[in-house]
Coordinates of C-alpha atoms and ligand atoms in Angstrom, one line a residue:
X109 CA 111.9 122.0 78.4
X110 CA 110.2 122.2 75.2
X111 CA 107.8 119.8 73.5
X112 CA 109.1 117.1 71.4
X113 CA 106.5 114.4 71.7
X114 CA 103.6 114.8 74.2
X115 CA 103.4 111.8 76.5
X116 CA 100.5 109.3 76.0
X117 CA 100.5 107.2 79.1
X118 CA 100.5 107.8 82.8
X119 CA 104.0 106.3 83.1
X120 CA 105.5 108.7 80.4
X121 CA 103.8 111.7 82.3
X122 CA 105.2 110.4 85.5
X123 CA 108.7 110.2 83.9
X124 CA 108.5 113.7 82.6
X125 CA 107.3 114.7 86.2
X126 CA 110.3 113.1 87.6
X127 CA 112.7 115.2 85.5
X128 CA 110.8 118.5 86.3
X129 CA 112.7 121.3 88.0
X130 CA 110.4 123.5 90.2
X131 CA 111.2 127.2 90.3
X132 CA 109.9 128.7 93.6
X133 CA 111.4 132.2 93.4
X134 CA 109.5 135.4 92.9
X135 CA 110.3 137.3 89.6
X136 CA 110.9 141.1 90.0
X137 CA 112.4 143.5 87.8
X138 CA 113.6 140.9 85.3
X139 CA 115.3 138.6 88.0
X140 CA 114.3 135.6 90.0
X141 CA 114.6 136.2 93.7
X142 CA 113.7 134.7 97.1
X143 CA 111.5 136.9 99.3
X144 CA 113.3 139.7 101.1
X145 CA 112.3 138.1 104.5
X146 CA 113.8 134.7 103.3
X147 CA 110.5 133.1 104.1
X148 CA 109.2 130.3 102.0
X149 CA 106.0 128.0 102.1
X150 CA 105.8 124.4 100.9
X151 CA 104.0 123.7 97.7
X152 CA 102.2 120.4 98.3
X153 CA 100.7 118.3 95.5
X154 CA 97.1 117.2 96.1
X155 CA 97.8 114.3 93.7
X156 CA 99.8 112.4 96.3
X157 CA 100.6 114.7 99.2
X158 CA 104.2 115.1 98.1
X159 CA 106.1 118.5 98.6
X160 CA 107.0 119.8 95.1
X161 CA 109.0 122.9 96.1
X162 CA 109.5 125.5 98.6
X163 CA 108.1 128.8 97.3
X164 CA 109.0 132.4 98.1
X165 CA 106.6 133.8 100.6
X166 CA 106.4 137.4 99.4
X167 CA 105.2 140.1 101.7
X168 CA 105.1 143.9 101.7
X169 CA 108.8 144.3 101.2
X170 CA 108.6 142.3 98.0
X171 CA 105.5 144.1 96.9
X172 CA 107.4 147.4 97.4
X173 CA 110.2 146.3 95.2
X174 CA 107.8 145.1 92.5
X175 CA 105.7 148.3 92.4
X176 CA 108.9 150.4 92.3
X177 CA 110.1 148.4 89.4
X178 CA 106.8 148.3 87.6
X179 CA 106.4 152.1 87.9
X180 CA 109.9 152.8 86.7
X181 CA 109.4 150.5 83.7
X182 CA 106.1 152.2 83.0
X183 CA 107.6 155.7 83.2
X184 CA 110.6 154.7 81.1
X185 CA 108.3 153.7 78.3
X186 CA 110.1 150.8 77.0
X187 CA 106.8 148.9 76.9
X188 CA 104.2 151.5 77.7
X189 CA 105.1 153.7 74.7
X190 CA 106.1 150.9 72.4
X191 CA 103.9 150.9 69.2
X192 CA 101.1 148.5 69.6
X193 CA 102.2 146.5 66.7
X194 CA 105.6 145.8 68.6
X195 CA 103.8 144.8 71.9
X196 CA 101.6 142.6 69.7
X197 CA 104.8 140.9 68.2
X198 CA 106.3 140.2 71.7
X199 CA 103.0 139.0 73.1
X200 CA 102.4 136.5 70.1
X201 CA 106.0 135.2 70.8
X202 CA 104.9 134.8 74.5
X203 CA 101.9 132.8 73.3
X204 CA 104.1 130.6 71.0
X205 CA 106.5 129.9 73.9
X206 CA 103.6 128.8 76.1
X207 CA 102.5 126.4 73.4
X208 CA 106.1 125.2 72.8
X209 CA 106.3 124.5 76.6
X210 CA 102.8 123.1 76.8
X211 CA 103.7 119.7 78.3
X212 CA 105.7 121.2 81.1
X213 CA 103.1 123.8 82.0
X214 CA 100.3 121.2 81.9
X215 CA 102.3 119.0 84.2
X216 CA 103.0 121.9 86.6
X217 CA 99.3 122.7 86.7
X218 CA 98.3 119.2 87.4
X219 CA 100.8 118.4 90.0
X220 CA 100.2 121.7 91.8
X221 CA 96.3 121.8 91.9
X222 CA 95.2 118.2 91.0
X223 CA 93.2 118.7 87.8
X224 CA 93.6 115.8 85.2
X225 CA 96.6 116.0 82.8
X226 CA 94.3 115.5 79.8
X227 CA 92.5 118.8 80.8
X228 CA 95.6 120.7 81.6
X229 CA 97.1 119.8 78.3
X230 CA 94.0 120.2 76.1
X231 CA 92.2 123.0 77.9
X232 CA 94.5 125.1 80.2
X233 CA 97.6 125.4 78.0
X234 CA 95.8 126.2 74.7
X235 CA 93.3 128.7 76.4
X236 CA 96.2 130.5 78.0
X237 CA 98.0 130.8 74.8
X238 CA 94.8 131.7 72.9
X239 CA 93.9 134.5 75.4
X240 CA 97.3 136.0 75.0
X241 CA 97.4 135.7 71.1
X242 CA 93.9 136.9 70.6
X243 CA 94.5 140.0 72.7
X244 CA 97.8 140.6 71.1
X245 CA 96.3 140.5 67.7
X246 CA 93.6 142.8 68.7
X247 CA 95.7 145.7 70.0
X248 CA 96.7 147.3 66.9
X249 CA 93.1 147.3 65.5
X250 CA 91.5 149.4 68.2
X251 CA 91.0 153.1 67.4
X252 CA 90.1 156.2 69.4
X253 CA 87.1 158.4 68.6
X254 CA 86.3 161.9 67.6
X255 CA 83.5 163.7 69.4
X256 CA 80.6 165.4 67.7
X257 CA 82.0 168.8 68.2
X258 CA 81.1 172.3 66.9
X259 CA 83.0 173.3 63.8
X260 CA 85.7 175.3 65.8
X261 CA 86.6 172.5 68.0
X262 CA 88.1 169.0 67.8
X263 CA 87.4 166.6 70.7
X264 CA 89.6 163.5 70.6
X265 CA 88.8 160.6 72.8
X266 CA 91.7 158.3 73.4
X267 CA 92.8 155.5 75.7
X268 CA 95.8 155.4 77.8
X269 CA 97.2 152.6 79.9
X270 CA 96.2 153.0 83.5
X271 CA 99.8 152.5 84.9
X272 CA 100.7 149.7 87.4
X273 CA 98.3 146.9 87.6
X274 CA 98.2 144.2 90.3
X275 CA 96.5 141.0 89.3
X276 CA 95.4 138.6 92.2
X277 CA 94.2 135.3 90.9
X278 CA 92.7 132.0 92.2
X279 CA 94.0 128.4 92.0
X280 CA 91.3 126.7 90.0
X281 CA 92.5 127.8 86.5
X282 CA 95.8 129.3 87.6
X283 CA 97.2 130.0 84.1
X284 CA 93.9 130.8 82.3
X285 CA 92.8 133.1 85.1
X286 CA 96.2 134.8 85.0
X287 CA 96.0 135.1 81.1
X288 CA 92.6 136.8 81.2
X289 CA 94.3 139.6 83.2
X290 CA 97.9 139.9 82.1
X291 CA 97.0 139.7 78.4
X292 CA 94.9 142.8 78.1
X293 CA 97.0 144.6 80.8
X294 CA 100.2 144.1 78.9
X295 CA 98.7 144.5 75.5
X296 CA 97.5 148.1 76.5
X297 CA 100.9 149.0 77.8
X298 CA 100.7 148.6 81.5
X299 CA 103.1 147.1 83.9
X300 CA 101.8 144.1 85.7
X301 CA 102.4 142.4 89.1
X302 CA 100.8 139.0 89.1
X303 CA 100.0 137.3 92.5
X304 CA 99.0 133.7 92.0
X305 CA 97.2 131.8 94.7
X306 CA 99.4 130.4 97.4
X307 CA 97.6 127.1 96.5
X308 CA 98.9 127.1 92.9
X309 CA 102.0 129.3 92.3
X310 CA 104.2 127.2 89.9
X311 CA 102.7 128.1 86.4
X312 CA 102.8 131.8 87.2
X313 CA 106.4 131.6 88.1
X314 CA 107.1 129.6 84.9
X315 CA 105.2 132.2 82.8
X316 CA 107.5 135.0 84.1
X317 CA 110.5 133.1 82.6
X318 CA 108.6 132.7 79.2
X319 CA 107.6 136.3 79.2
X320 CA 111.2 137.3 79.7
X321 CA 112.2 134.9 76.8
X322 CA 109.6 136.5 74.6
X323 CA 111.1 140.0 75.1
X324 CA 109.0 141.6 77.8
X325 CA 111.3 144.1 79.3
X326 CA 112.4 144.0 83.0
X327 CA 109.9 145.5 85.4
X328 CA 106.9 145.1 83.1
X329 CA 105.8 141.7 84.3
X330 CA 106.5 140.7 87.8
X331 CA 105.3 137.5 89.7
X332 CA 104.9 137.6 93.5
X333 CA 104.0 134.2 95.1
X334 CA 102.6 134.4 98.6
X335 CA 99.5 134.6 100.7
X336 CA 96.5 136.9 100.3
X337 CA 96.7 138.4 103.8
X338 CA 100.4 139.3 103.2
X339 CA 101.6 140.2 99.7
X340 CA 98.0 140.3 98.3
X341 CA 96.9 142.8 100.9
X342 CA 100.1 144.8 100.4
X343 CA 99.4 145.2 96.8
X344 CA 95.8 146.0 97.3
X345 CA 96.6 148.7 99.9
X346 CA 99.6 150.1 97.9
X347 CA 99.5 153.8 97.1
X348 CA 101.2 153.4 93.8
X349 CA 99.1 150.5 92.4
X350 CA 96.7 152.1 89.9
X351 CA 94.5 149.2 89.2
X352 CA 93.7 146.0 91.0
X353 CA 92.2 143.1 88.9
X354 CA 91.0 140.0 90.8
X355 CA 89.5 136.6 90.4
X356 CA 88.5 134.8 93.6
X357 CA 85.9 134.6 96.2
X358 CA 83.3 137.2 96.7
X359 CA 84.3 137.7 100.4
X360 CA 87.8 138.6 99.4
X361 CA 86.6 140.7 96.5
X362 CA 84.6 142.9 98.9
X363 CA 87.7 143.2 101.1
X364 CA 89.7 144.5 98.1
X365 CA 87.1 147.2 97.6
X366 CA 87.7 148.3 101.1
X367 CA 91.5 148.3 100.7
X368 CA 91.0 150.5 97.6
X369 CA 89.0 152.8 99.7
X370 CA 91.5 152.8 102.4
X371 CA 94.3 153.7 100.2
X372 CA 94.5 155.5 96.8
X373 CA 91.1 154.5 95.2
X374 CA 92.7 152.3 92.8
X375 CA 90.4 151.0 90.2
X376 CA 89.1 147.6 91.4
X377 CA 87.8 145.0 88.9
X378 CA 86.4 141.8 90.3
X379 CA 85.5 138.3 89.1
X380 CA 84.0 136.5 92.0
X381 CA 81.8 133.6 93.0
X382 CA 78.8 131.8 91.6
X383 CA 76.1 129.4 92.2
X384 CA 74.9 129.0 88.7
X385 CA 71.4 127.5 87.8
X386 CA 71.1 124.9 85.1
X387 CA 67.4 124.9 84.1
X388 CA 66.0 121.9 82.4
X389 CA 62.5 122.0 81.1
X390 CA 60.6 118.8 80.1
X391 CA 60.8 119.9 76.4
X392 CA 64.6 120.0 76.2
X393 CA 65.5 119.0 72.8
X394 CA 67.9 116.2 73.9
X395 CA 67.6 115.0 77.6
X396 CA 70.5 112.8 77.1
X397 CA 72.8 115.6 76.1
X398 CA 71.2 117.8 78.9
X399 CA 72.1 115.1 81.5
X400 CA 75.7 114.6 80.1
X401 CA 76.2 118.3 80.3
X402 CA 74.7 118.7 83.8
X403 CA 77.2 116.0 84.9
X404 CA 80.1 117.8 83.3
X405 CA 78.9 121.1 84.6
X406 CA 79.4 119.9 88.2
X407 CA 82.3 117.4 87.8
X408 CA 84.7 119.1 85.3
X409 CA 87.8 120.4 87.1
X410 CA 86.4 118.7 90.3
X411 CA 83.5 121.1 90.4
X412 CA 86.1 123.8 91.2
X413 CA 84.7 126.1 88.5
X414 CA 83.2 129.5 89.1
X415 CA 80.5 128.8 86.5
X416 CA 79.9 125.3 87.8
X417 CA 76.2 124.3 87.2
X418 CA 75.7 123.7 90.9
X419 CA 72.0 124.2 91.0
X420 CA 70.2 121.9 88.7
X421 CA 66.6 123.0 88.4
X422 CA 64.4 120.3 86.8
X423 CA 60.8 120.4 85.8
X424 CA 59.0 118.1 88.1
X425 CA 57.4 116.1 85.3
X426 CA 60.8 114.7 84.3
X427 CA 62.7 115.1 87.6
X428 CA 63.1 111.4 88.7
X429 CA 64.0 110.3 85.2
X430 CA 66.4 113.2 84.7
X431 CA 68.2 112.8 88.0
X432 CA 68.7 109.1 87.3
X433 CA 70.2 110.1 83.9
X434 CA 72.6 112.7 85.4
X435 CA 73.8 110.1 88.0
X436 CA 74.4 107.7 85.3
X437 CA 76.4 110.3 83.3
X438 CA 78.4 111.0 86.5
X439 CA 79.8 107.6 86.3
X440 CA 82.3 108.7 83.6
X441 CA 83.5 111.3 86.0
X442 CA 84.6 109.0 88.7
X443 CA 88.0 110.3 90.1
X444 CA 91.2 108.9 89.0
X445 CA 94.9 109.5 89.1
X446 CA 95.5 113.0 87.6
X447 CA 98.5 111.9 85.6
X448 CA 96.5 109.2 83.9
X449 CA 95.3 110.6 80.5
X450 CA 92.0 108.7 80.8
X451 CA 91.1 110.5 84.1
X452 CA 88.3 113.0 83.8
X453 CA 88.1 114.1 87.5
X454 CA 91.2 114.7 89.5
X455 CA 92.2 115.7 93.0
X456 CA 90.7 118.5 95.2
X457 CA 93.3 121.3 95.4
X458 CA 94.2 120.9 99.2
X459 CA 93.0 119.6 102.5
X460 CA 91.1 122.8 103.4
X461 CA 89.2 122.6 100.2
X462 CA 88.6 118.9 100.8
X463 CA 87.2 119.6 104.3
X464 CA 85.1 122.4 102.9
X465 CA 83.5 120.0 100.3
X466 CA 83.0 117.1 102.7
X467 CA 81.6 119.6 105.2
X468 CA 79.0 120.8 102.8
X469 CA 78.0 117.3 102.1
X470 CA 77.3 116.8 105.8
X471 CA 75.4 120.1 105.8
X472 CA 73.2 118.9 102.9
X473 CA 72.3 115.8 104.8
X474 CA 71.6 117.6 107.9
X475 CA 69.4 120.1 106.0
X476 CA 67.2 117.2 104.8
X477 CA 68.3 117.0 101.2
X478 CA 68.4 113.4 99.8
X479 CA 71.8 112.1 99.0
X480 CA 71.3 110.1 95.8
X481 CA 74.9 109.6 94.7
X482 CA 78.7 109.9 95.9
X483 CA 79.3 111.7 99.2
X484 CA 82.6 110.2 100.3
X485 CA 86.3 110.9 100.2
X486 CA 88.0 108.1 98.1
X487 CA 91.4 106.8 97.2
X488 CA 92.8 107.9 100.4
X489 CA 95.5 105.3 100.3
X490 CA 97.2 107.3 97.4
X491 CA 97.9 110.2 99.7
X492 CA 95.8 112.3 97.3
X493 CA 92.7 114.3 97.9
X494 CA 89.7 112.7 96.0
X495 CA 86.0 113.0 96.5
X496 CA 83.3 111.4 94.6
X497 CA 80.9 113.6 92.5
X498 CA 77.9 114.0 94.7
X499 CA 74.3 114.6 93.9
X500 CA 71.5 115.8 96.3
X501 CA 67.9 115.6 95.2
X502 CA 65.0 117.3 96.9
X503 CA 66.9 120.5 97.6
X504 CA 65.2 123.7 98.5
X505 CA 66.8 126.8 97.3
X506 CA 67.2 128.5 100.7
X507 CA 69.3 125.5 101.9
X508 CA 73.0 126.3 102.4
X509 CA 73.9 123.7 99.8
X510 CA 71.9 125.7 97.3
X511 CA 72.8 129.1 98.3
X512 CA 76.4 129.0 99.2
X513 CA 79.3 128.3 96.8
X514 CA 80.9 124.9 97.6
X515 CA 83.5 124.9 94.9
X516 CA 83.5 121.2 94.6
X517 CA 81.6 118.3 92.8
X518 CA 78.4 118.6 94.7
X519 CA 75.1 119.1 92.9
X520 CA 71.9 120.3 94.3
X521 CA 68.8 119.3 92.3
X522 CA 65.8 121.5 92.8
X523 CA 62.3 120.8 91.3
X524 CA 60.0 123.4 89.7
X525 CA 56.7 123.4 87.8
X526 CA 56.4 126.7 85.7
X527 CA 58.6 129.0 83.8
X528 CA 58.0 131.7 86.4
X529 CA 58.8 129.4 89.3
X530 CA 62.1 128.3 87.5
X531 CA 63.0 132.0 87.1
X532 CA 62.2 133.1 90.6
X533 CA 64.4 130.2 92.1
X534 CA 67.2 130.9 89.4
X535 CA 67.5 134.6 90.2
X536 CA 67.1 134.0 94.0
X537 CA 70.9 134.1 94.6
X538 CA 73.4 136.6 95.7
X539 CA 75.4 135.5 92.6
X540 CA 74.8 136.2 88.9
X541 CA 77.7 134.6 86.9
X542 CA 76.2 132.2 84.5
X543 CA 73.0 130.2 83.9
X544 CA 71.6 127.7 81.3
X545 CA 68.3 126.8 80.1
X546 CA 67.2 123.7 78.1
X547 CA 64.0 123.9 76.1
X548 CA 62.8 123.4 72.5
X549 CA 60.3 126.3 72.9
X550 CA 61.7 129.4 71.3
X551 CA 59.6 131.6 73.5
X552 CA 60.7 129.9 76.7
X553 CA 64.2 130.1 75.7
X554 CA 64.3 133.8 75.0
X555 CA 62.0 134.8 77.9
X556 CA 64.2 132.9 80.5
X557 CA 67.5 134.0 78.9
X558 CA 66.4 137.6 79.0
X559 CA 65.1 137.4 82.6
X560 CA 68.1 135.5 84.0
X561 CA 70.2 137.9 86.1
X562 CA 73.6 136.4 84.9
X563 CA 76.6 137.5 82.9
X564 CA 76.6 134.5 80.6
X565 CA 73.4 132.5 79.6
X566 CA 73.7 129.3 77.6
X567 CA 70.6 127.9 75.7
X568 CA 70.8 124.1 75.2
X569 CA 74.3 123.7 76.2
X570 CA 76.4 124.5 79.3
X571 CA 79.6 126.6 79.7
X572 CA 80.2 128.0 76.1
X573 CA 82.6 130.8 75.8
X574 CA 85.5 132.1 73.9
X575 CA 87.9 135.1 73.8
X576 CA 85.5 136.7 71.3
X577 CA 82.8 137.3 74.0
X578 CA 83.0 139.0 77.4
X579 CA 82.9 137.1 80.7
X580 CA 81.8 138.2 84.1
X581 CA 79.1 138.5 86.5
X582 CA 76.0 140.3 87.7
X583 CA 75.3 141.1 91.4
X584 CA 78.0 139.8 93.8
X585 CA 79.7 137.7 91.1
X586 CA 81.7 140.8 90.3
X587 CA 82.1 143.9 88.1
X588 CA 83.7 144.6 84.7
X589 CA 84.4 141.9 82.1
X590 CA 87.3 139.8 81.2
X591 CA 87.9 138.6 77.6
X592 CA 86.9 140.3 74.3
X593 CA 87.6 143.9 73.5
X594 CA 85.6 144.9 76.5
X595 CA 88.4 143.7 78.7
X596 CA 90.4 146.8 77.6
X597 CA 88.1 149.0 79.6
X598 CA 89.7 147.7 82.8
X599 CA 93.2 148.6 81.8
X600 CA 92.9 151.9 80.2
X601 CA 91.8 155.4 81.1
X602 CA 89.7 157.4 78.8
X603 CA 91.0 160.8 78.0
X604 CA 89.2 163.6 76.2
X605 CA 91.5 166.1 74.6
X606 CA 89.9 169.3 73.3
X607 CA 91.5 171.5 70.5
X608 CA 90.2 175.0 69.9
X609 CA 90.5 176.0 66.2
X610 CA 91.1 179.6 65.2
Ligands
NAD807 P1 90.1 133.5 97.2 O1 89.3 134.6 97.2 O2 90.3 132.7 98.5 O3 91.6 133.8 96.8 C1 91.9 134.3 95.5 C2 93.2 135.2 95.6 O4 92.9 136.3 96.4 C3 94.3 134.3 96.0 O5 95.5 134.7 95.3 C4 94.4 134.7 97.5 O6 95.7 134.6 97.9 C5 94.0 136.2 97.4 N1 93.7 136.8 98.7 C6 93.0 136.2 99.7 N2 92.8 137.1 100.7 C7 93.3 138.2 100.3 C8 93.4 139.5 100.8 N3 92.9 139.8 102.1 N4 94.0 140.5 100.1 C9 94.5 140.2 98.9 N5 94.5 139.1 98.3 C10 93.9 138.1 99.0 O7 89.6 132.4 96.1 P2 90.0 131.0 95.7 O8 89.7 130.1 96.7 O9 91.5 131.0 95.3 O10 89.3 130.7 94.4 C11 87.9 130.3 94.4 C12 87.0 131.4 94.2 O11 87.4 132.1 92.9 C13 85.6 131.0 94.1 O12 84.7 131.8 94.8 C14 85.3 131.0 92.6 O13 84.0 131.2 92.2 C15 86.1 132.2 92.2 N6 86.4 132.3 90.8 C16 85.7 133.2 89.9 C17 85.9 133.2 88.7 C18 85.2 134.3 87.8 O14 85.7 134.6 86.8 N7 84.2 134.9 88.2 C19 86.7 132.4 88.0 C20 87.5 131.5 88.8 C21 87.1 131.4 90.2

């Protein structure tokens, strides 16, 4: 289905949804196929509880086929040895096809994981296309190096594709997270096996067809839907996978390091969890803007965001006033039907995640934090999975709601007095993905930004980012970086070649 006119009403989106055909097969070596075992799993929409499709439940046998195909394609060189300019051309075509099929991809994303259609259409689709296009455009502009050698030697430093890359991704931004991996992996000439989350497999499967249409050769890009403990584990333990790239939880990230150690020491690059501090000083230049962004930082994508500003650190002198402003701002994030273009906050991805979010709300109350807004499941009669954006005030950093990643719209407000106290609280976390600081004081801004142990720091805004800058975490938020030219480090081996001159 290609774009003619993007729907503007919920009814029009629903009509389009009614016409959708859902592909549930894996994509291996240029062909769609069911799992070798014949097993499938149901793909249930959190929007209304309806089954969208049966999806191939891949396991070790499918991983085996995909790795053989990927290896053969890599060795044959139809992609790996193609001129970078040619790979660029194909990948740009891939990005164009994503844009041309944007309505369909946005719908698949919304129906599959519950995010508002307005966001799938305006954020997920363009960001996916941009990641692929930006990376493609860069690939014929990177050069090797010459070492500072003595006169009778030449030392050439070059980069080569690592080989077969397995990419295991989560469900919160299924397409975007996939694109951050597959774009640099493919651009640098690798063969790729993408394993989407079992909670959101549909767009990855659709991307495979678009990649084929763009001209990516058979075997170079494969998609294996299925569960982590089956096909994910098989890929992570495989002796012929050279590199494993992952976005997901810290617990699974640690397990993948073990799998790599138990198998072939494949390179493992991890983007994991977060519990990001959003620090608001009394001298913030615009408290209204800070409150609006504190609200979106916890409610955008239903709070299912690795960089969610889930710990709101507020200077005591403005705490009551500011919490009130945040609660007010959260009213514009009241959940609604995800196909309604006016909806800002959609459905939680599945029952297990909803139970987790509700469970943490109970934990917060039991820990003695003060529930000041939200706290309940709503719209149950729709058959969908919706929860109110929730605010706890009077939270102490050691409480579980402040130290553990909830991955839902639950905000913990923690008071502080001084710059040093704010920094101590902010850095007292196993995570180090992102952080923000709001202040008009240049000294405070720089001092805090420098001392924050986080891969991304925002001053006087929340959640900035672009393909032009690296993204990733300190501490147990991961290693390596996605996006920007730094992402190429994950997908290439550095080679030093020495020439002795007579
Ligand atoms: P998850 O760790 O449960 O699953 C992620 C992926 O790993 C899925 O595809 C899953 O099937 C697979 N998996 C699970 N167990 C596995 C195993 N034993 N072997 C191999 N694969 C396995 O995470 P999730 O619930 O899908 O996503 C939420 C998490 O992702 C949160 O912790 C969030 O912070 C994190 N996340 C991080 C970033 C980032 O860039 N740092 C971005 C988005 C999400």
